[in-house]
Short mmCIF file of C-alpha atoms in Angstrom, two decimals:
data_model
loop_
_atom_site.label_atom_id
_atom_site.label_comp_id
_atom_site.label_asym_id
_atom_site.label_seq_id
_atom_site.Cartn_x
_atom_site.Cartn_y
_atom_site.Cartn_z
CA MET A 1 0.00 0.00 0.00
CA THR A 2 1.44 3.37 -1.02
CA ASN A 3 0.76 6.80 0.46
CA LYS A 4 2.19 8.53 -2.58
CA ARG A 5 -0.18 10.86 -4.40
CA ARG A 6 -1.43 9.93 -7.86
CA VAL A 7 -1.95 12.45 -10.63
CA CYS A 8 -4.24 12.35 -13.66
CA ILE A 9 -4.26 14.95 -16.44
CA VAL A 10 -7.70 15.20 -18.00
CA GLY A 11 -6.97 16.43 -21.52
CA SER A 12 -4.17 16.18 -24.04
CA GLY A 13 -4.26 19.17 -26.36
CA ASN A 14 -1.20 21.36 -26.77
CA TRP A 15 -1.59 22.96 -23.32
CA GLY A 16 -2.51 19.66 -21.70
CA SER A 17 0.55 18.02 -23.23
CA ALA A 18 2.81 20.92 -22.22
CA ILE A 19 1.64 20.70 -18.61
CA ALA A 20 2.03 16.91 -18.75
CA LYS A 21 5.69 17.42 -19.54
CA ILE A 22 6.10 19.48 -16.35
CA VAL A 23 3.94 17.29 -14.12
CA GLY A 24 5.55 14.09 -15.33
CA TYR A 25 9.01 15.45 -14.63
CA ASN A 26 8.09 16.66 -11.14
CA ALA A 27 6.14 13.52 -10.19
CA ALA A 28 9.19 11.41 -11.01
CA LYS A 29 11.44 13.70 -9.01
CA LEU A 30 9.31 14.22 -5.89
CA GLU A 31 9.06 11.42 -3.34
CA THR A 32 5.51 12.41 -2.36
CA PHE A 33 4.10 11.51 -5.80
CA GLU A 34 3.79 8.27 -7.70
CA ASP A 35 5.96 8.20 -10.80
CA ARG A 36 3.11 7.14 -13.08
CA VAL A 37 1.03 10.04 -14.34
CA THR A 38 -2.03 9.18 -16.42
CA MET A 39 -3.20 11.48 -19.21
CA TYR A 40 -6.69 11.07 -20.62
CA VAL A 41 -6.45 11.21 -24.40
CA TYR A 42 -9.50 11.39 -26.64
CA GLU A 43 -8.66 8.60 -29.05
CA GLU A 44 -7.91 9.57 -32.64
CA ILE A 45 -6.40 7.72 -35.56
CA ILE A 46 -3.24 9.35 -36.88
CA ASN A 47 -1.81 7.83 -40.08
CA GLY A 48 -3.57 4.57 -39.35
CA ARG A 49 -2.44 4.32 -35.72
CA LYS A 50 -4.11 5.13 -32.42
CA LEU A 51 -2.88 8.39 -30.90
CA THR A 52 -2.54 6.79 -27.45
CA GLU A 53 -0.30 4.08 -28.86
CA ILE A 54 1.89 6.65 -30.58
CA ILE A 55 2.21 8.70 -27.38
CA ASN A 56 3.04 5.67 -25.23
CA GLU A 57 5.59 4.30 -27.70
CA THR A 58 7.28 7.51 -28.85
CA HIS A 59 6.48 9.77 -25.83
CA GLU A 60 5.34 12.47 -28.21
CA ASN A 61 1.88 13.88 -28.85
CA VAL A 62 2.40 14.05 -32.61
CA LYS A 63 -0.91 15.83 -33.25
CA TYR A 64 -1.09 18.52 -30.58
CA LEU A 65 2.49 19.05 -29.41
CA PRO A 66 4.79 17.67 -32.12
CA GLY A 67 8.53 17.86 -31.65
CA HIS A 68 8.44 17.69 -27.84
CA GLN A 69 9.28 14.68 -25.73
CA LEU A 70 6.95 13.82 -22.87
CA PRO A 71 8.42 12.05 -19.84
CA ALA A 72 8.21 8.28 -20.13
CA ASN A 73 6.16 8.13 -16.91
CA VAL A 74 3.25 10.00 -18.58
CA ILE A 75 0.88 7.28 -19.79
CA ALA A 76 -1.82 8.05 -22.36
CA VAL A 77 -5.15 6.38 -21.48
CA PRO A 78 -8.17 6.52 -23.86
CA ASP A 79 -10.72 5.69 -21.14
CA LEU A 80 -11.52 8.69 -18.93
CA VAL A 81 -12.72 6.70 -15.92
CA GLU A 82 -9.71 4.38 -16.09
CA ALA A 83 -7.31 7.34 -16.32
CA ALA A 84 -8.89 9.13 -13.33
CA LYS A 85 -9.32 6.07 -11.13
CA ASP A 86 -7.53 6.40 -7.77
CA ALA A 87 -6.13 9.85 -8.68
CA ASP A 88 -5.49 12.21 -5.78
CA PHE A 89 -5.07 15.18 -8.12
CA LEU A 90 -7.12 15.72 -11.26
CA ILE A 91 -5.72 18.37 -13.60
CA PHE A 92 -8.45 19.50 -16.00
CA VAL A 93 -7.20 20.80 -19.38
CA VAL A 94 -10.06 20.48 -21.88
CA PRO A 95 -12.06 23.07 -23.86
CA HIS A 96 -14.62 24.55 -21.51
CA GLN A 97 -17.50 23.42 -23.72
CA PHE A 98 -16.78 19.80 -22.76
CA ILE A 99 -16.44 20.06 -18.99
CA LYS A 100 -19.99 19.00 -18.08
CA THR A 101 -19.72 15.86 -20.19
CA ILE A 102 -16.37 15.08 -18.57
CA CYS A 103 -17.79 15.57 -15.08
CA LYS A 104 -20.89 13.48 -15.77
CA THR A 105 -18.64 10.63 -16.87
CA LEU A 106 -16.58 10.91 -13.68
CA GLU A 107 -19.46 11.27 -11.20
CA GLY A 108 -19.11 8.61 -8.51
CA LYS A 109 -15.99 7.19 -10.19
CA ILE A 110 -13.23 9.19 -8.47
CA LYS A 111 -11.80 9.41 -4.98
CA PRO A 112 -14.03 11.57 -2.75
CA THR A 113 -10.84 13.12 -1.36
CA ALA A 114 -9.47 14.05 -4.80
CA ILE A 115 -8.45 17.64 -5.48
CA GLY A 116 -9.05 19.31 -8.83
CA LEU A 117 -6.85 21.85 -10.58
CA SER A 118 -8.56 23.59 -13.49
CA LEU A 119 -6.51 25.09 -16.32
CA ILE A 120 -9.69 25.70 -18.33
CA LYS A 121 -10.29 29.20 -19.65
CA GLY A 122 -13.95 29.97 -20.20
CA PHE A 123 -17.38 30.09 -18.58
CA ASP A 124 -20.44 27.90 -18.46
CA THR A 125 -23.85 29.42 -19.05
CA VAL A 126 -26.68 28.94 -16.60
CA GLU A 127 -30.41 29.21 -17.10
CA GLY A 128 -31.72 32.70 -16.64
CA GLY A 129 -28.79 34.48 -18.23
CA GLY A 130 -25.95 34.08 -15.78
CA ILE A 131 -22.56 32.45 -16.10
CA ASP A 132 -20.83 29.89 -13.95
CA LEU A 133 -17.12 29.48 -13.35
CA ILE A 134 -15.71 26.19 -14.59
CA SER A 135 -14.12 25.48 -11.20
CA HIS A 136 -17.56 25.89 -9.62
CA VAL A 137 -19.07 23.46 -12.14
CA ILE A 138 -16.43 20.84 -11.34
CA ASN A 139 -16.82 21.41 -7.60
CA ARG A 140 -20.58 21.07 -7.74
CA MET A 141 -20.73 18.05 -10.06
CA LEU A 142 -17.89 16.05 -8.51
CA ASN A 143 -18.10 17.40 -4.95
CA ILE A 144 -14.34 17.96 -4.72
CA GLN A 145 -12.15 20.94 -3.88
CA VAL A 146 -11.05 22.75 -7.05
CA CYS A 147 -8.17 25.17 -7.48
CA VAL A 148 -7.23 27.02 -10.67
CA LEU A 149 -4.10 27.77 -12.69
CA MET A 150 -3.97 30.68 -15.14
CA GLY A 151 -1.12 32.70 -16.58
CA ALA A 152 0.85 34.02 -19.53
CA ASN A 153 1.57 30.49 -20.69
CA LEU A 154 1.55 29.94 -24.44
CA ALA A 155 1.83 26.17 -24.67
CA GLY A 156 4.56 26.04 -27.29
CA GLU A 157 6.83 28.34 -25.32
CA VAL A 158 6.23 26.41 -22.10
CA ALA A 159 7.08 23.19 -23.93
CA ASP A 160 10.25 24.87 -25.24
CA GLU A 161 11.12 25.57 -21.60
CA LYS A 162 11.27 29.33 -22.08
CA PHE A 163 10.97 31.11 -18.73
CA CYS A 164 7.50 32.25 -17.75
CA GLU A 165 5.26 32.67 -14.72
CA THR A 166 1.86 31.34 -13.79
CA THR A 167 -0.70 31.90 -11.04
CA ILE A 168 -2.41 29.25 -8.94
CA GLY A 169 -5.57 30.26 -7.14
CA CYS A 170 -5.98 28.15 -3.99
CA LYS A 171 -7.62 28.98 -0.67
CA ASP A 172 -6.44 25.84 1.16
CA LYS A 173 -3.05 26.56 2.73
CA ARG A 174 -2.34 22.84 3.10
CA VAL A 175 -2.92 22.14 -0.60
CA ALA A 176 -1.20 25.23 -2.02
CA PRO A 177 2.43 24.14 -1.46
CA ILE A 178 1.69 20.65 -2.83
CA LEU A 179 0.31 22.11 -6.05
CA ARG A 180 3.18 24.56 -6.30
CA ASP A 181 5.73 21.74 -6.00
CA LEU A 182 3.88 19.66 -8.59
CA ILE A 183 3.82 22.48 -11.14
CA GLN A 184 6.90 24.65 -10.54
CA THR A 185 10.17 24.20 -12.43
CA ASP A 186 13.24 26.34 -13.07
CA TYR A 187 11.54 27.80 -16.14
CA PHE A 188 7.93 27.77 -14.90
CA ARG A 189 7.58 30.02 -11.86
CA VAL A 190 4.45 29.64 -9.73
CA VAL A 191 2.84 32.29 -7.51
CA VAL A 192 -0.07 31.13 -5.33
CA VAL A 193 -2.86 33.52 -4.34
CA ASP A 194 -6.16 32.86 -2.56
CA ASP A 195 -8.27 35.14 -4.80
CA VAL A 196 -9.40 32.08 -6.75
CA ASP A 197 -12.39 33.43 -8.67
CA THR A 198 -10.49 36.46 -9.96
CA VAL A 199 -7.64 34.27 -11.18
CA GLU A 200 -10.10 32.16 -13.16
CA ILE A 201 -12.13 35.06 -14.51
CA CYS A 202 -9.00 36.75 -15.84
CA GLY A 203 -8.16 33.57 -17.76
CA ALA A 204 -11.56 33.59 -19.45
CA LEU A 205 -12.07 37.28 -20.19
CA LYS A 206 -8.64 37.92 -21.67
CA ASN A 207 -9.61 35.77 -24.67
CA ILE A 208 -12.37 38.25 -25.53
CA VAL A 209 -9.88 41.10 -25.46
CA ALA A 210 -7.47 39.06 -27.59
CA CYS A 211 -10.15 38.85 -30.28
CA ALA A 212 -10.39 42.65 -30.28
CA ALA A 213 -6.60 42.86 -30.58
CA GLY A 214 -6.76 40.47 -33.53
CA PHE A 215 -9.39 42.60 -35.25
CA VAL A 216 -7.07 45.59 -34.85
CA ASP A 217 -4.22 43.61 -36.40
CA GLY A 218 -6.43 42.46 -39.26
CA LEU A 219 -7.42 46.06 -39.93
CA GLU A 220 -3.74 47.13 -39.72
CA LEU A 221 -4.60 49.94 -37.33
CA GLY A 222 -1.23 49.88 -35.60
CA ASP A 223 0.26 49.43 -32.15
CA ASN A 224 -1.20 52.57 -30.60
CA THR A 225 -4.72 51.42 -31.35
CA LYS A 226 -3.93 47.92 -30.15
CA ALA A 227 -2.55 49.30 -26.88
CA ALA A 228 -5.74 51.33 -26.41
CA VAL A 229 -7.87 48.23 -26.97
CA ILE A 230 -5.81 46.22 -24.49
CA ARG A 231 -6.16 48.96 -21.88
CA LEU A 232 -9.90 49.20 -22.41
CA GLY A 233 -10.12 45.42 -22.20
CA LEU A 234 -8.28 45.37 -18.88
CA MET A 235 -10.63 48.02 -17.54
CA GLU A 236 -13.64 45.91 -18.53
CA MET A 237 -12.10 42.82 -16.94
CA ILE A 238 -11.70 44.71 -13.67
CA ARG A 239 -15.19 46.17 -13.91
CA PHE A 240 -16.68 42.74 -14.61
CA VAL A 241 -15.10 41.24 -11.50
CA ASP A 242 -16.06 44.25 -9.35
CA THR A 243 -19.66 44.05 -10.61
CA PHE A 244 -20.33 40.33 -10.39
CA TYR A 245 -17.71 38.91 -7.98
CA THR A 246 -17.31 41.32 -5.10
CA GLY A 247 -14.47 40.79 -2.67
CA SER A 248 -11.72 40.43 -5.25
CA ARG A 249 -8.38 42.19 -4.97
CA LEU A 250 -6.99 44.59 -7.57
CA SER A 251 -3.50 43.17 -6.96
CA THR A 252 -4.57 39.87 -8.57
CA PHE A 253 -4.80 41.63 -11.93
CA PHE A 254 -1.07 42.33 -11.70
CA GLU A 255 -0.18 38.65 -11.33
CA SER A 256 0.60 36.48 -14.34
CA CYS A 257 -3.08 35.50 -14.63
CA GLY A 258 -3.99 39.15 -15.20
CA ILE A 259 -2.05 41.74 -17.16
CA ALA A 260 0.71 39.32 -18.24
CA ASP A 261 -1.72 36.76 -19.68
CA LEU A 262 -3.68 39.56 -21.33
CA VAL A 263 -0.62 40.98 -23.08
CA THR A 264 0.80 37.67 -24.29
CA THR A 265 -2.59 36.50 -25.57
CA CYS A 266 -3.18 39.76 -27.41
CA TYR A 267 0.15 39.35 -29.20
CA GLY A 268 0.73 35.61 -29.49
CA GLY A 269 -2.42 33.58 -28.83
CA ARG A 270 -4.71 31.64 -31.13
CA ASN A 271 -7.68 33.95 -30.45
CA ARG A 272 -5.71 36.93 -31.75
CA ARG A 273 -4.55 34.94 -34.79
CA ILE A 274 -8.02 33.74 -35.74
CA ALA A 275 -9.53 37.18 -35.20
CA GLU A 276 -6.94 38.69 -37.55
CA ALA A 277 -7.72 36.04 -40.16
CA PHE A 278 -11.45 36.70 -39.63
CA VAL A 279 -10.95 40.29 -40.80
CA LYS A 280 -8.57 39.49 -43.65
CA THR A 281 -10.38 36.49 -45.14
CA GLY A 282 -14.04 37.23 -44.46
CA LYS A 283 -14.52 33.60 -43.36
CA THR A 284 -16.56 32.68 -40.30
CA VAL A 285 -15.01 31.90 -36.93
CA GLN A 286 -16.12 28.28 -37.29
CA GLU A 287 -14.49 27.92 -40.72
CA LEU A 288 -11.22 29.36 -39.47
CA GLU A 289 -11.27 27.18 -36.35
CA THR A 290 -11.55 24.11 -38.58
CA GLU A 291 -8.90 25.27 -41.05
CA LEU A 292 -6.24 26.67 -38.74
CA LEU A 293 -6.43 25.02 -35.31
CA ASN A 294 -5.73 21.36 -36.06
CA GLY A 295 -8.63 20.13 -33.95
CA GLN A 296 -8.17 22.62 -31.11
CA LYS A 297 -11.03 24.80 -29.92
CA LEU A 298 -11.23 28.58 -29.90
CA GLN A 299 -12.36 30.13 -26.61
CA GLY A 300 -12.69 33.87 -27.22
CA PRO A 301 -15.84 34.04 -29.41
CA TYR A 302 -17.65 31.45 -27.28
CA THR A 303 -16.75 33.28 -24.07
CA ALA A 304 -17.86 36.58 -25.63
CA GLU A 305 -21.21 34.99 -26.47
CA GLU A 306 -21.67 33.66 -22.94
CA VAL A 307 -20.74 36.98 -21.35
CA ASN A 308 -22.93 38.95 -23.75
CA HIS A 309 -25.92 36.72 -23.03
CA MET A 310 -25.67 37.64 -19.37
CA LEU A 311 -25.01 41.34 -20.01
CA ARG A 312 -27.94 41.58 -22.40
CA ILE A 313 -30.39 40.03 -19.94
CA LYS A 314 -29.11 42.31 -17.18
CA ASN A 315 -29.28 45.32 -19.54
CA MET A 316 -25.58 46.02 -19.01
CA GLU A 317 -24.14 45.87 -22.55
CA GLU A 318 -23.47 49.61 -22.47
CA LYS A 319 -21.24 49.13 -19.42
CA PHE A 320 -18.98 46.77 -21.37
CA PRO A 321 -18.66 48.21 -24.89
CA LEU A 322 -15.53 46.29 -25.88
CA PHE A 323 -16.90 42.90 -24.80
CA THR A 324 -20.16 43.75 -26.58
CA ALA A 325 -18.41 44.82 -29.78
CA VAL A 326 -16.36 41.62 -29.94
CA HIS A 327 -19.48 39.48 -29.65
CA LYS A 328 -21.33 41.49 -32.28
CA ILE A 329 -18.40 41.23 -34.70
CA CYS A 330 -18.02 37.49 -34.17
CA VAL A 331 -21.69 36.82 -34.99
CA GLY A 332 -21.79 39.23 -37.94
CA ALA A 333 -23.94 41.90 -36.27
CA LEU A 334 -21.18 44.52 -36.48
CA SER A 335 -18.50 45.00 -39.11
CA PRO A 336 -14.91 44.73 -37.82
CA GLN A 337 -14.29 48.08 -39.50
CA LYS A 338 -16.77 49.60 -37.05
CA LEU A 339 -14.88 48.43 -33.93
CA ILE A 340 -13.21 51.73 -33.14
CA ASP A 341 -16.33 53.75 -34.00
CA TRP A 342 -18.31 51.55 -31.61
CA ILE A 343 -15.82 52.11 -28.80
CA ARG A 344 -15.74 55.84 -29.54
CA ASP A 345 -19.54 56.04 -29.49
CA HIS A 346 -19.76 54.11 -26.19
CA PRO A 347 -17.18 55.95 -24.06
CA GLU A 348 -17.90 54.07 -20.83
CA HIS A 349 -14.26 54.18 -19.75
CA GLN A 350 -13.68 57.93 -20.02
#
């Protein structure tokens, strides 16, 4: 009988695979963790072979993180329940649209003492026009404690072991150092704060702002305009938290989950890239997602839709003109060329 903690990574996209590289390395190094780390992989056939078999034989996720070696102790498992069985820590890294299905599959099948760590950036919609945080969904459906990790962490750069920082939101002082040790490396610096909801909300809302930055790039409006959009986006992020999640701290926005993640996503993330292509090609978001993301999901337009649904019902669209404009552009109700005019005509931030 072992007292070592077991870890399961639920998800295997580029970010899931990048974090698996870190977690696998640390689990093998730390005496408090079992060497074997399971990674739930949605089974796909790649060149006639199962993706899980390729990962377990070559230690490379050839579809979502090609060119990077995963530790040999990271084991790809195509069955979600089997992967999560007996895990003490469940690290959730799937598109936010899938989290309810994942949780329904795991209900009653995991350790009641398990602890979740959500790396998922997005919201869930609730009946009546509100939104729900993904960590709250996991907590409610699985009845486990859930912490969050958000930061300026482009997956490819993390996998390349380029120095960056991240933020873990965790209220439990006993759990915080365990998570920090599991995640932190020489190149991946972790700061733990207890303002959990704000950490998570920053990770979701910054993708909306990144879409606006991408529209600016597609329109070739320049860096000054892009900087203005980023500033306005940050102001709306702060206002959103102040309005709907009272008790947050302004200092959290200056952690990696806040301004740092916002900046890097507005310059290097997939939401910015697709939004730029949206302007330049005239194709829909869905078409571009299929063409350019190799099976990955885009979060910004979906998050903008979820946020706008709530703002519209609460008659608060005018209070968040940038968020509103991004949603309208994504669904074809506003021309990208009208973005700056819209912001100018709705000067909520002056």
